[in-house]
Short mmCIF file of C-alpha atoms and ligand atoms in Angstrom, two decimals:
data_model
loop_
_atom_site.label_atom_id
_atom_site.label_comp_id
_atom_site.label_asym_id
_atom_site.label_seq_id
_atom_site.Cartn_x
_atom_site.Cartn_y
_atom_site.Cartn_z
CA UNK D 1 -20.96 -38.83 42.60
CA UNK D 2 -19.90 -40.28 39.50
CA UNK D 3 -22.95 -40.11 37.94
CA UNK D 4 -22.58 -36.00 38.65
CA UNK D 5 -19.39 -36.02 37.32
CA UNK D 6 -20.88 -36.91 34.34
CA UNK D 7 -23.20 -34.98 34.48
CA UNK D 8 -21.72 -31.52 34.49
CA UNK D 9 -18.70 -32.79 31.67
CA UNK D 10 -21.49 -33.91 29.80
CA UNK D 11 -23.10 -30.40 30.29
CA UNK D 12 -19.82 -28.69 29.56
CA UNK D 13 -19.10 -29.68 26.58
CA UNK D 14 -22.32 -29.36 25.78
CA UNK D 15 -21.89 -25.60 26.32
CA UNK D 16 -18.38 -24.85 25.10
CA UNK D 17 -20.20 -25.89 20.92
CA UNK D 18 -22.87 -24.11 22.13
CA UNK D 19 -20.37 -21.02 22.46
CA UNK D 20 -18.36 -21.95 19.64
CA UNK D 21 -20.94 -21.95 16.94
CA UNK D 22 -22.08 -18.59 18.49
CA UNK D 23 -19.44 -17.59 17.86
CA UNK D 24 -18.95 -19.08 14.02
CA UNK D 25 -21.96 -17.23 13.51
CA UNK D 26 -20.99 -13.83 14.31
CA UNK D 27 -17.84 -13.99 12.52
CA UNK D 28 -19.68 -14.72 9.80
CA UNK D 29 -22.09 -12.13 10.39
CA UNK D 30 -19.22 -9.76 10.25
CA UNK D 31 -17.89 -8.29 7.23
CA UNK D 32 -14.31 -10.11 7.95
CA UNK D 33 -12.91 -12.61 4.86
CA UNK D 34 -11.31 -15.22 4.57
CA UNK D 35 -8.06 -14.07 4.00
CA UNK D 36 -7.09 -16.59 1.42
CA UNK D 37 -10.32 -15.23 -1.32
CA UNK D 38 -8.88 -11.86 -1.12
CA UNK D 39 -7.03 -10.76 -4.13
CA UNK D 40 -3.53 -10.07 -4.30
CA UNK D 41 -2.62 -7.13 -7.07
CA UNK D 42 0.27 -6.16 -7.76
CA UNK D 43 0.68 -2.83 -8.29
CA UNK D 44 2.55 -2.04 -11.45
CA UNK D 45 3.78 -5.12 -11.96
CA UNK D 46 5.38 -6.13 -8.12
CA UNK D 47 7.03 -2.66 -8.62
CA UNK D 48 8.33 -2.79 -5.16
CA UNK D 49 10.83 -4.55 -6.42
CA UNK D 50 11.49 -4.77 -9.89
CA UNK D 51 11.06 -1.56 -12.07
CA UNK D 52 6.70 -0.52 -12.60
CA UNK D 53 5.33 -1.54 -15.94
CA UNK D 54 7.94 -3.65 -17.70
CA UNK D 55 7.87 -7.58 -17.77
CA UNK D 56 10.54 -7.40 -15.36
CA UNK D 57 7.69 -6.34 -12.85
CA UNK D 58 5.42 -8.35 -14.03
CA UNK D 59 7.29 -11.25 -14.01
CA UNK D 60 8.23 -10.94 -9.87
CA UNK D 61 4.60 -10.50 -9.46
CA UNK D 62 3.80 -14.23 -11.04
CA UNK D 63 7.14 -15.66 -9.03
CA UNK D 64 5.77 -13.34 -6.36
CA UNK D 65 2.17 -15.62 -6.62
CA UNK D 66 -0.25 -12.68 -6.86
CA UNK D 67 -3.54 -12.89 -8.24
CA UNK D 68 -3.22 -10.76 -11.25
CA UNK D 69 -1.31 -7.63 -11.61
CA UNK D 70 -1.79 -4.56 -12.81
CA UNK D 71 -0.46 -1.99 -15.41
CA UNK D 72 -1.52 1.33 -16.54
CA UNK D 73 -2.22 1.80 -20.95
CA UNK D 74 -0.80 5.01 -22.83
CA UNK D 75 -0.91 5.62 -26.61
CA UNK D 76 2.53 6.08 -29.13
CA UNK D 77 2.46 9.02 -31.26
CA UNK D 78 1.73 6.24 -34.31
CA UNK D 79 -1.33 4.21 -31.87
CA UNK D 80 0.37 1.87 -30.76
CA UNK D 81 -0.97 0.83 -26.83
CA UNK D 82 2.34 0.85 -24.29
CA UNK D 83 2.51 0.67 -20.92
CA UNK D 84 4.03 3.55 -18.93
CA UNK D 85 2.61 5.01 -15.28
CA UNK D 86 3.42 8.89 -16.68
CA UNK D 87 1.86 11.14 -19.31
CA UNK D 88 5.69 11.70 -20.02
CA UNK D 89 8.44 9.22 -20.35
CA UNK D 90 10.69 11.53 -17.97
CA UNK D 91 10.69 10.27 -14.21
CA UNK D 92 11.19 5.96 -15.34
CA UNK D 93 13.17 6.21 -18.70
CA UNK D 94 16.10 8.37 -19.67
CA UNK D 95 14.72 10.15 -22.61
CA UNK D 96 11.86 13.04 -22.30
CA UNK D 97 8.95 14.15 -23.49
CA UNK D 98 4.85 13.46 -23.54
CA UNK D 99 4.41 9.31 -24.01
CA UNK D 100 2.02 10.92 -26.77
CA UNK D 101 4.25 13.32 -28.66
CA UNK D 102 6.81 9.56 -29.18
CA UNK D 103 6.65 6.96 -31.08
CA UNK D 104 6.79 3.05 -31.07
CA UNK D 105 10.22 3.11 -32.66
CA UNK D 106 11.41 5.64 -29.84
CA UNK D 107 9.51 4.54 -26.58
CA UNK D 108 11.87 1.38 -27.65
CA UNK D 109 14.71 2.83 -27.15
CA UNK D 110 14.55 3.99 -23.61
CA UNK D 111 15.63 2.06 -20.51
CA UNK D 112 12.64 2.01 -18.55
CA UNK D 113 15.49 0.01 -15.71
CA UNK D 114 18.01 2.04 -14.50
CA UNK D 115 15.66 4.72 -12.80
CA UNK D 116 15.06 1.75 -10.26
CA UNK D 117 18.40 0.20 -10.24
CA UNK D 118 21.26 -0.25 -12.38
CA UNK D 119 20.54 -4.42 -12.18
CA UNK D 120 17.54 -3.50 -14.37
CA UNK D 121 18.93 -1.44 -16.46
CA UNK D 122 17.77 -2.43 -20.34
CA UNK D 123 13.84 -2.82 -19.48
CA UNK D 124 11.90 -1.60 -22.79
CA UNK D 125 8.45 0.51 -22.27
CA UNK D 126 6.70 -3.07 -23.00
CA UNK D 127 3.23 -2.90 -25.85
CA UNK D 128 0.44 -4.00 -24.05
CA UNK D 129 -0.03 -6.83 -26.82
CA UNK D 130 3.63 -8.07 -25.46
CA UNK D 131 2.23 -8.54 -21.86
CA UNK D 132 -1.24 -9.98 -23.53
CA UNK D 133 1.04 -12.87 -24.99
CA UNK D 134 3.38 -13.37 -22.61
CA UNK D 135 0.81 -13.41 -19.40
CA UNK D 136 -2.76 -14.03 -20.17
CA UNK D 137 -4.00 -17.81 -18.76
CA UNK D 138 -0.65 -17.51 -16.26
CA UNK D 139 -1.88 -14.41 -13.94
CA UNK D 140 -4.90 -12.02 -13.94
CA UNK D 141 -4.51 -8.50 -15.54
CA UNK D 142 -5.99 -5.45 -14.19
CA UNK D 143 -5.60 -2.91 -16.89
CA UNK D 144 -6.05 1.04 -16.01
CA UNK D 145 -6.61 2.81 -19.44
CA UNK D 146 -4.35 5.57 -18.07
CA UNK D 147 -5.14 9.31 -18.68
CA UNK D 148 -8.28 8.11 -21.71
CA UNK D 149 -9.03 11.73 -22.84
CA UNK D 150 -6.05 12.37 -24.50
CA UNK D 151 -5.41 9.47 -26.63
CA UNK D 152 -9.25 9.86 -28.49
CA UNK D 153 -9.48 6.26 -29.58
CA UNK D 154 -7.93 3.64 -27.11
CA UNK D 155 -11.08 2.43 -25.29
CA UNK D 156 -11.36 0.88 -29.62
CA UNK D 157 -7.74 0.11 -29.39
CA UNK D 158 -8.12 -1.69 -25.94
CA UNK D 159 -10.91 -4.27 -26.61
CA UNK D 160 -9.73 -4.81 -30.53
CA UNK D 161 -6.25 -6.37 -28.37
CA UNK D 162 -9.02 -8.55 -26.17
CA UNK D 163 -10.62 -9.34 -29.10
CA UNK D 164 -7.36 -10.84 -31.00
CA UNK D 165 -6.52 -13.40 -28.73
CA UNK D 166 -10.00 -14.67 -27.76
CA UNK D 167 -9.73 -12.70 -24.26
CA UNK D 168 -13.17 -10.29 -24.78
CA UNK D 169 -15.77 -13.24 -23.52
CA UNK D 170 -17.01 -13.93 -20.58
CA UNK D 171 -15.29 -15.64 -17.76
CA UNK D 172 -11.93 -15.40 -19.91
CA UNK D 173 -8.41 -15.70 -17.98
CA UNK D 174 -9.57 -12.51 -15.58
CA UNK D 175 -9.17 -9.40 -17.13
CA UNK D 176 -10.63 -6.94 -15.90
CA UNK D 177 -10.50 -3.10 -17.49
CA UNK D 178 -10.63 -0.10 -14.83
CA UNK D 179 -10.11 3.77 -14.89
CA UNK D 180 -10.82 7.09 -12.94
CA UNK D 181 -11.97 8.67 -16.38
CA UNK D 182 -15.31 7.13 -15.49
CA UNK D 183 -16.89 8.05 -19.09
CA UNK D 184 -14.24 6.29 -20.14
CA UNK D 185 -14.89 2.76 -19.13
CA UNK D 186 -18.68 3.04 -19.64
CA UNK D 187 -16.96 3.39 -23.44
CA UNK D 188 -15.34 0.66 -22.78
CA UNK D 189 -18.06 -1.38 -21.69
CA UNK D 190 -20.16 -0.06 -24.29
CA UNK D 191 -17.62 -1.99 -27.12
CA UNK D 192 -16.92 -5.01 -24.94
CA UNK D 193 -19.89 -6.13 -22.55
CA UNK D 194 -18.65 -9.46 -21.46
CA UNK D 195 -15.26 -8.25 -19.72
CA UNK D 196 -16.09 -6.13 -16.29
CA UNK D 197 -14.99 -2.83 -15.34
CA UNK D 198 -13.74 -0.69 -12.98
CA UNK D 199 -14.27 2.97 -11.31
CA UNK D 200 -11.07 4.00 -9.68
CA UNK D 201 -11.75 7.07 -7.18
CA UNK D 202 -9.03 9.18 -5.40
CA UNK D 203 -9.47 9.86 -2.13
CA UNK D 204 -12.26 11.89 -1.56
CA UNK D 205 -13.14 13.60 2.00
CA UNK D 206 -17.38 13.55 0.55
CA UNK D 207 -16.95 9.82 0.62
CA UNK D 208 -19.39 8.12 -1.78
CA UNK D 209 -22.77 8.61 -2.29
CA UNK D 210 -26.06 5.81 -2.69
CA UNK D 211 -26.58 7.29 -5.90
CA UNK D 212 -22.57 6.96 -7.32
CA UNK D 213 -22.95 3.01 -6.49
CA UNK D 214 -26.77 3.00 -8.25
CA UNK D 215 -24.65 4.43 -11.62
CA UNK D 216 -21.71 2.81 -11.25
CA UNK D 217 -23.94 -0.58 -10.89
CA UNK D 218 -25.38 -0.14 -14.30
CA UNK D 219 -22.08 -0.69 -15.60
CA UNK D 220 -18.94 -1.40 -13.17
CA UNK D 221 -18.51 -4.73 -10.93
CA UNK D 222 -15.34 -3.08 -9.47
CA UNK D 223 -15.35 0.38 -7.36
CA UNK D 224 -11.50 0.69 -6.67
CA UNK D 225 -11.23 3.69 -4.27
CA UNK D 226 -7.71 5.06 -2.39
CA UNK D 227 -7.63 2.90 0.36
CA UNK D 228 -7.84 5.67 2.67
CA UNK D 229 -11.16 6.08 2.01
CA UNK D 230 -11.78 2.68 3.38
CA UNK D 231 -13.17 0.73 6.57
CA UNK D 232 -16.28 -1.76 7.28
CA UNK D 233 -18.97 0.15 5.62
CA UNK D 234 -17.82 0.85 2.76
CA UNK D 235 -17.09 -2.61 2.13
CA UNK D 236 -20.43 -3.57 2.98
CA UNK D 237 -22.21 -0.85 1.51
CA UNK D 238 -20.71 -1.78 -1.74
CA UNK D 239 -21.51 -4.95 -1.94
CA UNK D 240 -24.83 -4.41 -1.47
CA UNK D 241 -24.90 -2.85 -4.59
CA UNK D 242 -23.75 -6.39 -5.89
CA UNK D 243 -20.27 -5.11 -6.96
CA UNK D 244 -16.49 -5.62 -5.58
CA UNK D 245 -13.77 -3.96 -4.28
CA UNK D 246 -9.85 -4.21 -4.84
CA UNK D 247 -8.69 -1.21 -3.00
CA UNK D 248 -5.61 0.93 -3.53
CA UNK D 249 -2.02 1.03 -3.17
CA UNK D 250 -1.09 -0.31 -0.34
CA UNK D 251 2.60 -0.44 0.88
CA UNK D 252 3.06 -1.53 4.48
CA UNK D 253 1.98 -4.34 5.99
CA UNK D 254 -0.21 -2.22 8.40
CA UNK D 255 -2.53 -1.53 5.80
CA UNK D 256 -2.72 -4.89 4.24
CA UNK D 257 -3.60 -6.00 7.54
CA UNK D 258 -6.47 -3.33 7.71
CA UNK D 259 -7.73 -4.53 4.06
CA UNK D 260 -8.20 -8.06 4.90
CA UNK D 261 -9.82 -6.94 8.34
CA UNK D 262 -12.81 -5.05 6.92
CA UNK D 263 -13.37 -7.29 3.96
CA UNK D 264 -11.94 -5.88 0.71
CA UNK D 265 -12.06 -8.37 -2.42
CA UNK D 266 -9.07 -7.16 -3.79
CA UNK D 267 -5.40 -5.67 -2.62
CA UNK D 268 -3.48 -3.78 -4.78
CA UNK D 269 -0.29 -3.67 -4.12
CA UNK D 270 3.67 -2.27 -4.28
CA UNK D 271 4.31 -4.99 -2.23
CA UNK D 272 2.58 -8.76 -2.91
CA UNK D 273 4.00 -10.43 -0.16
CA UNK D 274 2.23 -8.25 2.11
CA UNK D 275 -1.09 -9.96 1.45
CA UNK D 276 -1.46 -13.21 2.97
CA UNK D 277 -0.96 -14.93 -0.18
CA UNK D 278 -3.79 -17.76 -1.61
CA UNK D 279 -3.30 -20.95 0.47
O1 G3P R 301 -4.76 0.04 -9.57
C1 G3P R 301 -4.98 1.66 -8.54
C2 G3P R 301 -4.08 2.03 -9.13
O2 G3P R 301 -3.08 2.72 -9.91
C3 G3P R 301 -4.45 4.06 -9.13
O3 G3P R 301 -3.42 4.84 -8.89
O4 G3P R 301 -1.27 6.25 -10.10
O5 G3P R 301 -0.90 4.60 -9.62
O6 G3P R 301 -2.05 4.96 -11.52
P1 G3P R 301 -1.58 5.20 -10.00
CA1 CA R 302 -2.50 2.76 -12.47
#
């Protein structure tokens, strides 16, 4: 009887071990990522907690241990690369007018913090150079070329800023350049082919075709669609084309969880604490 009990117990342990390994294989075969491998990317800095695209927002992103932050680059009237999202200064500063109609000196005088909260009164519009000097090597930087058709030659100028700081080499300090304007992405790629680039995509009910993915894969490392287009199948297809995906923009915990579960490679969010931090 004792022998039979031992045999049954041994069989039970063996079956449990077998069941466990099968579960593991199934998990590996699914598209579920290890949460620790997902890049936590602070959108316009940690813009849920500080005024977007300011040093305060970038500092907050670093404090919150985001892996990277995203920023938007445009060009002043006198050719300085400035970090601001809208093509006018009206929403995020105390000034008015188009970014491209104002000189660097004029832009520098504007308060880019008070629109968010009085606590940030006096924050300035940074230059791309300021941000690279302060944060290169401390965190990854995802540079969006915003509305490049308004600023002919902006790709060359961004390339110069990176070259000056030796950030134009492969495996550098995690710099990625992206844009909704795919011609601009290709132009930048032709100037600095060693800096990885991504294509941004707005929501489209047509999804993304294999033909589009083939074209993107000929120059880009990242396909970054609106989070509203994402599902596990799209992540899988992007991976099949040897690219990665950083969807945008997460502003609630449920969306962060969903993107983690479908295996996104990075999550662009206003709230870095909504994404599981790296261990
Ligand atoms: O990085 C993606 C995201 O920034 C694109 O949208 O309008 O916030 O620049 P937007
Ligand atoms: Ca952006």
